[in-house]
Amino acid sequence: MSDFYSKTYNPDVLNCLANLSSDEVFTPPEIANKILDMLPQELFKNKNTTFLDPACKSGVFPREIAKRLLVGLEKEIPNKQKRIDHIFHKQIFGIAITELTSLLSRRSVYCSKYPNSKYSITKFDNAEGNIRFRKTEHTWVGEKCKFCGAAKIGYDRDETLETHAYEFIHSTKPEDFFNMKFDVIIGNPPYQLSDGGDNNEEARNRGGAIPLYHKFVQQAKKLKPRYLTMIIPSRWFAGGRGLDEFRDEMLNDSGISILIDYPISSECFPGVEIKGGVCYFLWERDRNGECIVETVRGSEKSKMKRPLLEKNSDIFIRYNQAISIFRKVNSNEEITFADFVSPQKPFGFRTNFTDIISKGKIKIYANNKIGYLPENYEVENKQALNAWKVYITMAYGAGEDFPHQILNKPFLGEPNTCCTETYLVIGNFKTKAEAENVLSYIRTKFFRFLVLLRKNTQHAAKGVYQFVPIQDFSEPWTDEKLYKKYNLTKDEIAFIESMIRPMEIGGENA
């Protein structure tokens, strides 16, 4: 028993489990310890400090907390078995997300699936110890769960199947779970849940999944711990379905003291790709101040103390090196380029529109197809139909490696052309020259860098252009002209160049 942590977990099976899923990602021990490093370390020297993991999967957080407490309390509780008993009975608590993960977590923490058995390193009088699991049902209001938003069509299922109704967020009184207050709440919650997209077309059109992680953060805050730290997807920085309220709460919360961001998720979770990256944060109940933001990209780390919400921004700007660039551009208070960009479905045609012929008067650009509309076909947005314009796809998977292109290649739209919602329409221009000058602007690294600040998934709707200022389109634009106009330094230019690769001139429907 004296070396149960140093010998039992070698090699560490929890490192292997860390790669199993992109929705319920298991945390590698190395990352768990980096998160624990953010906490005041005197917490681990106090026998009264209490910890809760409300989303136990592998048990890595309770296990690594226990290892620190075993060292920190050595002088106060010299007897090792008494120290172990005190830590596991009085200080560490967990709520498992499934019955399987409850067994896995107990095995990781107590060295036995059943802590009332002879194999457990500390004896409880019940089979779950302080890591509980209660199979919870969704509460249906109409076709949705009122707590998590799950679709009844997908989760009103046989009682033998997992409900994915996670106990911690399916309660109006989470304080009743253990009837105690916690100093620290820590964890890696489930990230998303299918909303029935496999079973109904409406859900598929919405994207097929709803985020869950923010509900764990919000529920944890209701318990008013001294410290809260969780690792979650970074999509909330700028977008994400149903995350507007959460983003506003987080960016205006001066209790967040540290935010560590991994734009490339696999650098945090090896082998797992999470679009937009992942982050973890430290929230302190009794603090009010700016945040230390650290961005990790490979061997490069950037750290800066700053507000989470910049002036005239409604999102979090993740790259510290971008802050000075954003402030310079923003100080001019120019009209936003987003005003030139159409909403989705600019001419009223859905992506799956197929009524296309080989010859006609009005050309239409569809998904991987160019053709013509039948005679007398009604087209919305006649003004754009008859003008010169620019087309660009509404989605573009830029990948995680830098530098990258950010946007698909735009192309010129002549009068009497339209498109399906595969594309967005930029501008209604009187002349071909104006439209071509807009094309020159979009191709600049400067333009696409400002788009990058808002675009953290493949989707590139109107909103991603909000930080891009309008220029005088009676003339063409180059990066050199733009760098000079906004008085960018060599370091600022170098950062843009490191993030954005050149965009070659493409042809029609590029």
Short mmCIF file of C-alpha atoms in Angstrom, two decimals:
data_model
loop_
_atom_site.label_atom_id
_atom_site.label_comp_id
_atom_site.label_asym_id
_atom_site.label_seq_id
_atom_site.Cartn_x
_atom_site.Cartn_y
_atom_site.Cartn_z
CA MET A 1 0.00 0.00 0.00
CA SER A 2 2.89 2.36 0.65
CA ASP A 3 3.57 2.89 -3.08
CA PHE A 4 0.13 2.20 -4.52
CA TYR A 5 0.09 5.34 -6.68
CA SER A 6 3.64 5.11 -7.98
CA LYS A 7 3.48 1.43 -8.91
CA THR A 8 -0.14 0.51 -9.66
CA TYR A 9 -0.49 3.05 -12.51
CA ASN A 10 2.60 2.36 -14.57
CA PRO A 11 2.11 2.45 -17.50
CA ASP A 12 -0.79 4.80 -16.99
CA VAL A 13 -3.94 3.36 -18.54
CA LEU A 14 -5.61 6.76 -18.28
CA ASN A 15 -3.28 8.10 -20.96
CA CYS A 16 -4.71 5.48 -23.31
CA LEU A 17 -8.31 6.28 -22.41
CA ALA A 18 -7.72 9.94 -23.21
CA ASN A 19 -8.11 9.22 -26.94
CA LEU A 20 -11.46 7.42 -27.01
CA SER A 21 -14.02 10.10 -27.92
CA SER A 22 -14.47 13.60 -29.27
CA ASP A 23 -17.73 14.26 -27.35
CA GLU A 24 -16.80 12.84 -23.95
CA VAL A 25 -13.04 13.24 -24.00
CA PHE A 26 -10.97 11.53 -21.33
CA THR A 27 -8.37 13.83 -19.78
CA PRO A 28 -4.69 12.80 -19.95
CA PRO A 29 -3.02 12.89 -16.50
CA GLU A 30 -0.50 15.43 -17.79
CA ILE A 31 -3.27 17.90 -18.65
CA ALA A 32 -5.11 17.18 -15.40
CA ASN A 33 -1.99 18.19 -13.51
CA LYS A 34 -1.53 21.36 -15.54
CA ILE A 35 -5.06 22.31 -14.56
CA LEU A 36 -4.36 21.52 -10.91
CA ASP A 37 -1.21 23.65 -11.11
CA MET A 38 -3.41 26.73 -11.64
CA LEU A 39 -4.95 26.34 -8.17
CA PRO A 40 -3.30 27.81 -5.06
CA GLN A 41 -1.15 24.92 -3.89
CA GLU A 42 -1.86 25.59 -0.22
CA LEU A 43 -5.27 24.01 -0.87
CA PHE A 44 -3.51 20.64 -0.91
CA LYS A 45 -2.02 21.28 2.53
CA ASN A 46 -5.36 21.87 4.21
CA LYS A 47 -7.27 18.87 5.52
CA ASN A 48 -10.54 20.80 5.27
CA THR A 49 -10.34 21.59 1.53
CA THR A 50 -13.10 19.83 -0.39
CA PHE A 51 -13.09 18.91 -4.10
CA LEU A 52 -15.87 17.89 -6.49
CA ASP A 53 -15.60 16.47 -10.00
CA PRO A 54 -19.17 16.66 -11.36
CA ALA A 55 -18.34 14.74 -14.57
CA CYS A 56 -16.16 11.78 -13.58
CA LYS A 57 -15.04 9.63 -16.50
CA SER A 58 -11.67 8.04 -15.82
CA GLY A 59 -11.28 9.38 -12.30
CA VAL A 60 -8.10 11.22 -13.25
CA PHE A 61 -8.94 14.44 -11.39
CA PRO A 62 -9.82 12.80 -8.05
CA ARG A 63 -6.79 10.55 -8.40
CA GLU A 64 -4.33 13.37 -9.08
CA ILE A 65 -5.88 15.50 -6.32
CA ALA A 66 -5.42 12.59 -3.91
CA LYS A 67 -1.75 12.29 -4.84
CA ARG A 68 -1.17 15.94 -3.98
CA LEU A 69 -3.13 15.73 -0.73
CA LEU A 70 -1.16 12.65 0.32
CA VAL A 71 2.01 14.73 0.15
CA GLY A 72 0.53 18.00 1.43
CA LEU A 73 -1.07 16.49 4.55
CA GLU A 74 1.85 14.27 5.52
CA LYS A 75 2.93 16.44 8.44
CA GLU A 76 -0.59 17.06 9.73
CA ILE A 77 -1.70 13.40 9.43
CA PRO A 78 1.55 11.35 9.65
CA ASN A 79 -0.14 7.94 9.62
CA LYS A 80 -0.53 7.03 5.96
CA GLN A 81 -3.68 4.91 6.29
CA LYS A 82 -5.40 7.55 8.40
CA ARG A 83 -4.35 10.15 5.85
CA ILE A 84 -5.74 8.06 2.99
CA ASP A 85 -9.00 7.47 4.84
CA HIS A 86 -9.41 11.16 5.64
CA ILE A 87 -8.71 12.28 2.06
CA PHE A 88 -11.10 9.85 0.40
CA HIS A 89 -13.88 10.11 2.98
CA LYS A 90 -13.80 13.83 3.77
CA GLN A 91 -12.19 15.71 0.88
CA ILE A 92 -12.74 14.16 -2.55
CA PHE A 93 -16.13 13.67 -4.19
CA GLY A 94 -17.33 12.87 -7.69
CA ILE A 95 -20.43 12.40 -9.84
CA ALA A 96 -19.94 9.92 -12.67
CA ILE A 97 -21.54 10.50 -16.06
CA THR A 98 -22.37 6.82 -16.71
CA GLU A 99 -22.43 3.61 -14.72
CA LEU A 100 -19.35 2.39 -16.60
CA THR A 101 -17.35 5.53 -15.83
CA SER A 102 -18.39 5.28 -12.17
CA LEU A 103 -16.74 1.85 -12.01
CA LEU A 104 -13.69 3.10 -13.90
CA SER A 105 -13.35 6.15 -11.66
CA ARG A 106 -13.62 4.11 -8.46
CA ARG A 107 -11.04 1.69 -9.80
CA SER A 108 -8.70 4.61 -10.53
CA VAL A 109 -9.25 6.32 -7.19
CA TYR A 110 -9.87 3.52 -4.68
CA CYS A 111 -8.05 0.74 -6.58
CA SER A 112 -11.36 -1.15 -6.57
CA LYS A 113 -14.64 -0.81 -8.45
CA TYR A 114 -16.38 -1.40 -5.13
CA PRO A 115 -14.86 0.59 -2.25
CA ASN A 116 -16.60 -1.60 0.34
CA SER A 117 -14.60 -4.62 -0.85
CA LYS A 118 -11.38 -5.98 0.63
CA TYR A 119 -9.41 -4.69 -2.39
CA SER A 120 -10.18 -1.02 -1.76
CA ILE A 121 -7.36 1.04 -0.27
CA THR A 122 -9.93 2.74 1.97
CA LYS A 123 -13.12 1.14 3.28
CA PHE A 124 -16.59 2.55 2.78
CA ASP A 125 -19.81 1.01 4.02
CA ASN A 126 -21.35 1.21 0.55
CA ALA A 127 -20.38 0.16 -2.98
CA GLU A 128 -19.91 3.63 -4.43
CA GLY A 129 -17.85 5.52 -1.85
CA ASN A 130 -17.84 9.22 -2.64
CA ILE A 131 -18.12 8.70 -6.42
CA ARG A 132 -21.81 8.44 -7.06
CA PHE A 133 -23.88 7.53 -10.09
CA ARG A 134 -27.65 7.80 -10.32
CA LYS A 135 -29.33 6.91 -13.58
CA THR A 136 -31.26 10.04 -14.41
CA GLU A 137 -34.09 10.55 -16.86
CA HIS A 138 -34.71 13.55 -19.09
CA THR A 139 -37.60 15.83 -18.18
CA TRP A 140 -39.59 16.30 -21.36
CA VAL A 141 -41.34 19.55 -22.10
CA GLY A 142 -42.86 19.02 -25.50
CA GLU A 143 -40.16 17.46 -27.66
CA LYS A 144 -37.15 18.69 -25.64
CA CYS A 145 -35.59 18.06 -22.24
CA LYS A 146 -36.00 21.22 -20.18
CA PHE A 147 -32.56 20.80 -18.62
CA CYS A 148 -30.24 19.90 -21.49
CA GLY A 149 -32.29 20.39 -24.67
CA ALA A 150 -32.01 16.75 -25.77
CA ALA A 151 -34.57 15.71 -28.38
CA LYS A 152 -37.26 13.32 -27.21
CA ILE A 153 -37.09 11.56 -30.58
CA GLY A 154 -33.52 10.49 -29.84
CA TYR A 155 -33.45 9.94 -26.09
CA ASP A 156 -36.88 8.71 -25.03
CA ARG A 157 -35.49 5.22 -25.25
CA ASP A 158 -35.45 1.73 -23.78
CA GLU A 159 -34.56 1.74 -20.09
CA THR A 160 -31.64 -0.61 -20.75
CA LEU A 161 -29.90 2.07 -22.82
CA GLU A 162 -27.81 4.96 -21.55
CA THR A 163 -29.92 8.12 -21.27
CA HIS A 164 -27.06 10.67 -21.31
CA ALA A 165 -29.17 12.67 -18.86
CA TYR A 166 -26.21 13.73 -16.75
CA GLU A 167 -27.23 14.02 -13.12
CA PHE A 168 -25.30 17.20 -12.31
CA ILE A 169 -27.13 19.33 -14.90
CA HIS A 170 -30.52 17.64 -14.53
CA SER A 171 -31.27 19.03 -11.09
CA THR A 172 -32.58 22.30 -9.71
CA LYS A 173 -30.79 21.62 -6.41
CA PRO A 174 -27.26 20.34 -7.11
CA GLU A 175 -26.28 21.33 -3.56
CA ASP A 176 -28.32 18.36 -2.30
CA PHE A 177 -26.10 15.73 -3.96
CA PHE A 178 -23.63 15.57 -1.06
CA ASN A 179 -25.22 18.13 1.27
CA MET A 180 -22.02 20.12 1.57
CA LYS A 181 -20.13 23.08 0.15
CA PHE A 182 -17.06 22.63 -2.04
CA ASP A 183 -13.94 24.72 -2.16
CA VAL A 184 -12.97 23.48 -5.62
CA ILE A 185 -15.09 22.17 -8.51
CA ILE A 186 -13.00 20.71 -11.28
CA GLY A 187 -13.64 18.55 -14.32
CA ASN A 188 -13.88 17.81 -18.01
CA PRO A 189 -17.63 17.69 -18.80
CA PRO A 190 -19.31 16.04 -21.80
CA TYR A 191 -19.07 18.44 -24.73
CA GLN A 192 -22.19 17.86 -26.80
CA LEU A 193 -25.22 15.70 -27.35
CA SER A 194 -26.98 14.69 -30.54
CA ASP A 195 -30.32 16.45 -30.85
CA GLY A 196 -31.89 13.72 -32.92
CA GLY A 197 -30.13 14.75 -36.12
CA ASP A 198 -29.86 11.14 -37.20
CA ASN A 199 -33.60 10.77 -36.96
CA ASN A 200 -35.13 13.96 -38.30
CA GLU A 201 -34.30 16.37 -41.11
CA GLU A 202 -34.91 19.53 -39.09
CA ALA A 203 -32.25 18.55 -36.54
CA ARG A 204 -29.80 17.65 -39.29
CA ASN A 205 -30.22 21.11 -40.78
CA ARG A 206 -29.38 22.64 -37.39
CA GLY A 207 -26.11 20.77 -37.17
CA GLY A 208 -27.16 17.59 -35.38
CA ALA A 209 -25.68 18.32 -31.94
CA ILE A 210 -26.21 20.68 -29.03
CA PRO A 211 -23.45 21.85 -26.67
CA LEU A 212 -23.58 20.68 -23.05
CA TYR A 213 -20.31 21.80 -21.49
CA HIS A 214 -21.50 25.32 -20.69
CA LYS A 215 -24.36 23.90 -18.60
CA PHE A 216 -21.82 22.20 -16.32
CA VAL A 217 -19.96 25.49 -15.87
CA GLN A 218 -23.16 27.40 -15.10
CA GLN A 219 -24.40 24.73 -12.69
CA ALA A 220 -21.06 24.65 -10.91
CA LYS A 221 -21.16 28.41 -10.35
CA LYS A 222 -24.52 28.02 -8.62
CA LEU A 223 -22.73 26.02 -5.92
CA LYS A 224 -20.49 29.05 -5.24
CA PRO A 225 -17.16 27.21 -4.86
CA ARG A 226 -14.07 29.24 -4.04
CA TYR A 227 -12.47 27.96 -7.24
CA LEU A 228 -13.87 26.50 -10.45
CA THR A 229 -11.78 25.05 -13.26
CA MET A 230 -12.93 23.05 -16.26
CA ILE A 231 -11.56 22.05 -19.64
CA ILE A 232 -14.02 22.73 -22.46
CA PRO A 233 -14.14 23.38 -26.23
CA SER A 234 -13.10 26.89 -27.29
CA ARG A 235 -16.02 27.34 -29.68
CA TRP A 236 -17.74 29.60 -27.16
CA PHE A 237 -15.10 32.29 -27.84
CA ALA A 238 -16.79 33.45 -31.02
CA GLY A 239 -19.72 31.21 -31.99
CA GLY A 240 -21.47 28.00 -31.18
CA ARG A 241 -25.11 27.08 -31.22
CA GLY A 242 -26.95 28.21 -28.08
CA LEU A 243 -23.81 29.73 -26.54
CA ASP A 244 -24.49 33.47 -26.85
CA GLU A 245 -25.67 33.88 -23.26
CA PHE A 246 -22.82 31.75 -21.92
CA ARG A 247 -20.24 33.70 -23.92
CA ASP A 248 -21.60 36.98 -22.60
CA GLU A 249 -21.47 35.68 -19.03
CA MET A 250 -17.91 34.43 -19.35
CA LEU A 251 -16.46 37.46 -21.12
CA ASN A 252 -17.96 39.82 -18.57
CA ASP A 253 -16.94 37.71 -15.56
CA SER A 254 -13.95 39.33 -13.83
CA GLY A 255 -13.58 36.23 -11.67
CA ILE A 256 -11.80 34.37 -14.49
CA SER A 257 -8.14 34.80 -13.61
CA ILE A 258 -6.44 32.36 -16.01
CA LEU A 259 -7.43 31.09 -19.47
CA ILE A 260 -5.22 28.56 -21.27
CA ASP A 261 -6.13 28.06 -24.92
CA TYR A 262 -5.08 25.31 -27.35
CA PRO A 263 -6.16 26.33 -30.89
CA ILE A 264 -5.03 22.87 -32.06
CA SER A 265 -6.96 20.43 -29.89
CA SER A 266 -4.66 17.46 -30.53
CA GLU A 267 -1.87 19.29 -28.70
CA CYS A 268 -3.99 18.98 -25.57
CA PHE A 269 -5.83 15.72 -26.33
CA PRO A 270 -3.50 13.60 -28.49
CA GLY A 271 -5.32 12.03 -31.42
CA VAL A 272 -8.56 13.95 -30.86
CA GLU A 273 -9.72 16.72 -33.21
CA ILE A 274 -12.16 19.22 -31.74
CA LYS A 275 -13.01 22.00 -34.18
CA GLY A 276 -12.01 25.36 -32.77
CA GLY A 277 -9.64 23.91 -30.19
CA VAL A 278 -10.00 23.52 -26.43
CA CYS A 279 -9.30 25.63 -23.38
CA TYR A 280 -9.25 25.44 -19.62
CA PHE A 281 -9.79 28.25 -17.15
CA LEU A 282 -9.59 29.17 -13.48
CA TRP A 283 -12.51 31.07 -11.97
CA GLU A 284 -12.16 32.57 -8.50
CA ARG A 285 -15.28 33.49 -6.58
CA ASP A 286 -13.71 36.32 -4.56
CA ARG A 287 -11.65 37.94 -7.32
CA ASN A 288 -12.18 40.91 -9.62
CA GLY A 289 -9.59 41.76 -12.27
CA GLU A 290 -8.11 41.14 -15.70
CA CYS A 291 -7.25 37.66 -16.95
CA ILE A 292 -3.92 36.03 -17.76
CA VAL A 293 -4.47 34.59 -21.24
CA GLU A 294 -2.01 31.99 -22.49
CA THR A 295 -2.13 30.53 -25.99
CA VAL A 296 -0.29 27.26 -26.63
CA ARG A 297 0.69 26.35 -30.20
CA GLY A 298 3.31 23.62 -30.35
CA SER A 299 6.42 24.84 -28.57
CA GLU A 300 5.23 28.45 -28.78
CA LYS A 301 3.45 30.03 -25.84
CA SER A 302 2.07 33.55 -25.67
CA LYS A 303 0.99 35.04 -22.34
CA MET A 304 -0.72 38.38 -21.74
CA LYS A 305 -2.79 39.97 -18.96
CA ARG A 306 -5.83 41.61 -20.52
CA PRO A 307 -9.61 41.95 -20.37
CA LEU A 308 -11.48 39.07 -21.95
CA LEU A 309 -13.70 41.48 -23.87
CA GLU A 310 -12.12 44.17 -26.02
CA LYS A 311 -13.84 47.47 -26.80
CA ASN A 312 -16.29 47.14 -29.72
CA SER A 313 -16.01 43.36 -29.65
CA ASP A 314 -18.69 40.87 -28.70
CA ILE A 315 -16.35 37.85 -28.75
CA PHE A 316 -13.08 36.73 -27.22
CA ILE A 317 -10.01 37.39 -29.36
CA ARG A 318 -7.94 34.31 -28.69
CA TYR A 319 -4.50 35.35 -29.96
CA ASN A 320 -2.59 37.75 -27.73
CA GLN A 321 -0.47 38.94 -30.67
CA ALA A 322 -3.68 39.99 -32.42
CA ILE A 323 -4.80 42.40 -29.72
CA SER A 324 -2.60 45.33 -30.80
CA ILE A 325 -3.61 44.78 -34.45
CA PHE A 326 -7.30 44.70 -33.55
CA ARG A 327 -6.99 47.85 -31.46
CA LYS A 328 -5.29 49.76 -34.28
CA VAL A 329 -7.91 48.74 -36.84
CA ASN A 330 -10.77 49.29 -34.42
CA SER A 331 -9.59 52.80 -33.51
CA ASN A 332 -10.48 54.03 -37.03
CA GLU A 333 -14.16 53.22 -36.36
CA GLU A 334 -14.82 52.34 -40.01
CA ILE A 335 -17.96 50.70 -41.34
CA THR A 336 -17.80 46.92 -41.09
CA PHE A 337 -17.43 44.77 -44.19
CA ALA A 338 -20.18 42.54 -42.76
CA ASP A 339 -22.66 45.15 -43.99
CA PHE A 340 -21.68 44.15 -47.54
CA VAL A 341 -22.27 40.43 -46.95
CA SER A 342 -25.61 38.73 -47.52
CA PRO A 343 -27.37 36.50 -45.02
CA GLN A 344 -27.69 32.80 -45.78
CA LYS A 345 -29.87 31.83 -48.74
CA PRO A 346 -29.21 35.16 -50.56
CA PHE A 347 -31.57 34.41 -53.47
CA GLY A 348 -33.99 32.09 -51.68
CA PHE A 349 -32.52 28.79 -52.94
CA ARG A 350 -31.58 26.02 -50.52
CA THR A 351 -28.39 23.97 -50.88
CA ASN A 352 -30.36 20.99 -52.19
CA PHE A 353 -31.94 23.00 -55.02
CA THR A 354 -31.80 20.81 -58.16
CA ASP A 355 -34.16 22.45 -60.68
CA ILE A 356 -31.24 23.45 -62.92
CA ILE A 357 -31.09 23.37 -66.74
CA SER A 358 -28.19 23.57 -69.18
CA LYS A 359 -29.20 26.80 -70.96
CA GLY A 360 -31.05 29.91 -69.91
CA LYS A 361 -30.90 33.63 -69.13
CA ILE A 362 -30.03 33.48 -65.41
CA LYS A 363 -26.97 31.51 -64.35
CA ILE A 364 -27.01 29.81 -60.94
CA TYR A 365 -24.07 28.58 -58.90
CA ALA A 366 -25.03 25.55 -56.84
CA ASN A 367 -23.12 23.04 -54.78
CA ASN A 368 -20.48 21.66 -57.20
CA LYS A 369 -22.65 22.57 -60.16
CA ILE A 370 -23.19 25.52 -62.50
CA GLY A 371 -26.31 25.81 -64.64
CA TYR A 372 -29.29 27.99 -65.44
CA LEU A 373 -32.75 28.61 -64.02
CA PRO A 374 -35.83 27.67 -66.03
CA GLU A 375 -37.68 30.55 -67.71
CA ASN A 376 -39.93 32.69 -65.49
CA TYR A 377 -38.42 31.22 -62.30
CA GLU A 378 -38.94 33.64 -59.40
CA VAL A 379 -35.70 34.91 -57.81
CA GLU A 380 -35.49 36.84 -54.54
CA ASN A 381 -33.13 39.83 -54.12
CA LYS A 382 -33.48 41.29 -57.60
CA GLN A 383 -31.07 44.12 -56.78
CA ALA A 384 -28.17 41.72 -56.26
CA LEU A 385 -29.27 39.59 -59.20
CA ASN A 386 -28.84 42.50 -61.60
CA ALA A 387 -25.58 43.86 -60.12
CA TRP A 388 -21.91 42.96 -60.18
CA LYS A 389 -20.98 41.05 -57.04
CA VAL A 390 -18.60 38.59 -55.41
CA TYR A 391 -19.43 35.00 -54.45
CA ILE A 392 -17.77 33.09 -51.62
CA THR A 393 -18.68 29.77 -50.02
CA MET A 394 -20.53 29.83 -46.69
CA ALA A 395 -18.24 27.14 -45.29
CA TYR A 396 -14.58 26.32 -45.62
CA GLY A 397 -12.66 23.76 -43.59
CA ALA A 398 -9.37 25.53 -43.01
CA GLY A 399 -7.86 22.76 -40.89
CA GLU A 400 -5.75 23.19 -37.76
CA ASP A 401 -2.30 23.79 -39.26
CA PHE A 402 -0.98 27.33 -39.68
CA PRO A 403 -0.57 29.17 -41.92
CA HIS A 404 -3.84 28.43 -43.71
CA GLN A 405 -6.21 30.12 -46.10
CA ILE A 406 -9.16 30.75 -43.72
CA LEU A 407 -11.67 31.35 -46.55
CA ASN A 408 -12.40 29.62 -49.82
CA LYS A 409 -11.44 31.49 -52.99
CA PRO A 410 -13.99 34.16 -53.90
CA PHE A 411 -15.00 34.66 -57.51
CA LEU A 412 -16.66 37.34 -59.61
CA GLY A 413 -20.41 37.37 -60.08
CA GLU A 414 -21.78 38.97 -63.21
CA PRO A 415 -25.23 40.53 -63.56
CA ASN A 416 -27.99 37.96 -64.14
CA THR A 417 -26.31 35.39 -61.91
CA CYS A 418 -27.48 33.99 -58.59
CA CYS A 419 -26.57 31.13 -56.22
CA THR A 420 -27.88 28.64 -53.71
CA GLU A 421 -27.11 28.99 -49.99
CA THR A 422 -23.82 27.19 -50.60
CA TYR A 423 -22.54 30.71 -51.25
CA LEU A 424 -22.81 34.16 -49.74
CA VAL A 425 -23.08 37.27 -51.89
CA ILE A 426 -20.84 40.25 -51.24
CA GLY A 427 -22.00 43.66 -52.41
CA ASN A 428 -24.18 45.08 -55.17
CA PHE A 429 -21.68 46.92 -57.37
CA LYS A 430 -22.33 49.12 -60.39
CA THR A 431 -19.11 48.22 -62.17
CA LYS A 432 -16.95 45.18 -62.73
CA ALA A 433 -13.93 47.18 -61.53
CA GLU A 434 -15.45 47.70 -58.06
CA ALA A 435 -16.17 43.99 -57.69
CA GLU A 436 -12.64 43.11 -58.80
CA ASN A 437 -11.20 45.52 -56.24
CA VAL A 438 -13.25 43.77 -53.54
CA LEU A 439 -11.75 40.49 -54.74
CA SER A 440 -8.28 41.96 -54.33
CA TYR A 441 -9.13 42.95 -50.75
CA ILE A 442 -10.46 39.51 -49.79
CA ARG A 443 -7.31 37.88 -51.13
CA THR A 444 -5.08 39.91 -48.76
CA LYS A 445 -3.72 38.25 -45.67
CA PHE A 446 -4.84 41.30 -43.67
CA PHE A 447 -8.50 40.71 -44.62
CA ARG A 448 -8.44 37.00 -43.86
CA PHE A 449 -6.55 37.50 -40.60
CA LEU A 450 -9.36 39.69 -39.29
CA VAL A 451 -11.84 37.01 -40.37
CA LEU A 452 -9.79 34.41 -38.49
CA LEU A 453 -10.34 36.31 -35.23
CA ARG A 454 -14.05 35.47 -35.45
CA LYS A 455 -14.00 32.18 -37.37
CA ASN A 456 -13.25 29.13 -35.23
CA THR A 457 -15.17 26.49 -37.18
CA GLN A 458 -15.65 25.76 -40.89
CA HIS A 459 -18.73 28.00 -41.03
CA ALA A 460 -18.13 31.47 -42.49
CA ALA A 461 -21.48 33.24 -42.28
CA LYS A 462 -21.96 37.00 -42.37
CA GLY A 463 -20.82 37.48 -38.76
CA VAL A 464 -17.21 36.38 -39.33
CA TYR A 465 -16.63 39.57 -41.36
CA GLN A 466 -17.60 41.87 -38.49
CA PHE A 467 -14.00 42.93 -37.64
CA VAL A 468 -13.07 43.65 -41.27
CA PRO A 469 -13.30 47.36 -42.17
CA ILE A 470 -14.67 48.67 -45.47
CA GLN A 471 -12.14 50.22 -47.88
CA ASP A 472 -12.43 52.55 -50.85
CA PHE A 473 -13.18 50.12 -53.67
CA SER A 474 -12.42 52.57 -56.43
CA GLU A 475 -8.90 51.16 -56.13
CA PRO A 476 -7.37 47.68 -55.66
CA TRP A 477 -5.81 46.63 -52.33
CA THR A 478 -2.64 44.86 -51.30
CA ASP A 479 -1.25 43.84 -47.94
CA GLU A 480 1.48 46.46 -48.23
CA LYS A 481 -1.08 49.26 -48.60
CA LEU A 482 -3.13 47.94 -45.69
CA TYR A 483 -0.15 47.43 -43.38
CA LYS A 484 0.86 51.03 -44.06
CA LYS A 485 -2.66 52.41 -43.62
CA TYR A 486 -3.04 50.84 -40.18
CA ASN A 487 0.56 51.53 -39.15
CA LEU A 488 1.37 47.91 -38.32
CA THR A 489 4.77 47.07 -36.87
CA LYS A 490 7.20 44.48 -38.22
CA ASP A 491 6.20 42.08 -35.42
CA GLU A 492 2.49 42.55 -36.13
CA ILE A 493 3.03 41.96 -39.84
CA ALA A 494 5.14 38.90 -39.10
CA PHE A 495 2.36 37.44 -36.96
CA ILE A 496 -0.23 37.92 -39.72
CA GLU A 497 2.14 36.33 -42.23
CA SER A 498 2.70 33.38 -39.89
CA MET A 499 -1.03 32.72 -39.62
CA ILE A 500 -2.31 33.28 -43.16
CA ARG A 501 -1.00 31.74 -46.36
CA PRO A 502 -1.27 33.44 -49.76
CA MET A 503 -4.48 32.99 -51.74
CA GLU A 504 -3.85 32.35 -55.40
CA ILE A 505 -6.23 33.81 -57.93
CA GLY A 506 -8.88 31.19 -58.63
CA GLY A 507 -11.37 30.68 -61.38
CA GLU A 508 -15.13 30.65 -61.42
CA ASN A 509 -16.68 28.50 -58.68
CA ALA A 510 -13.23 28.09 -57.08
#
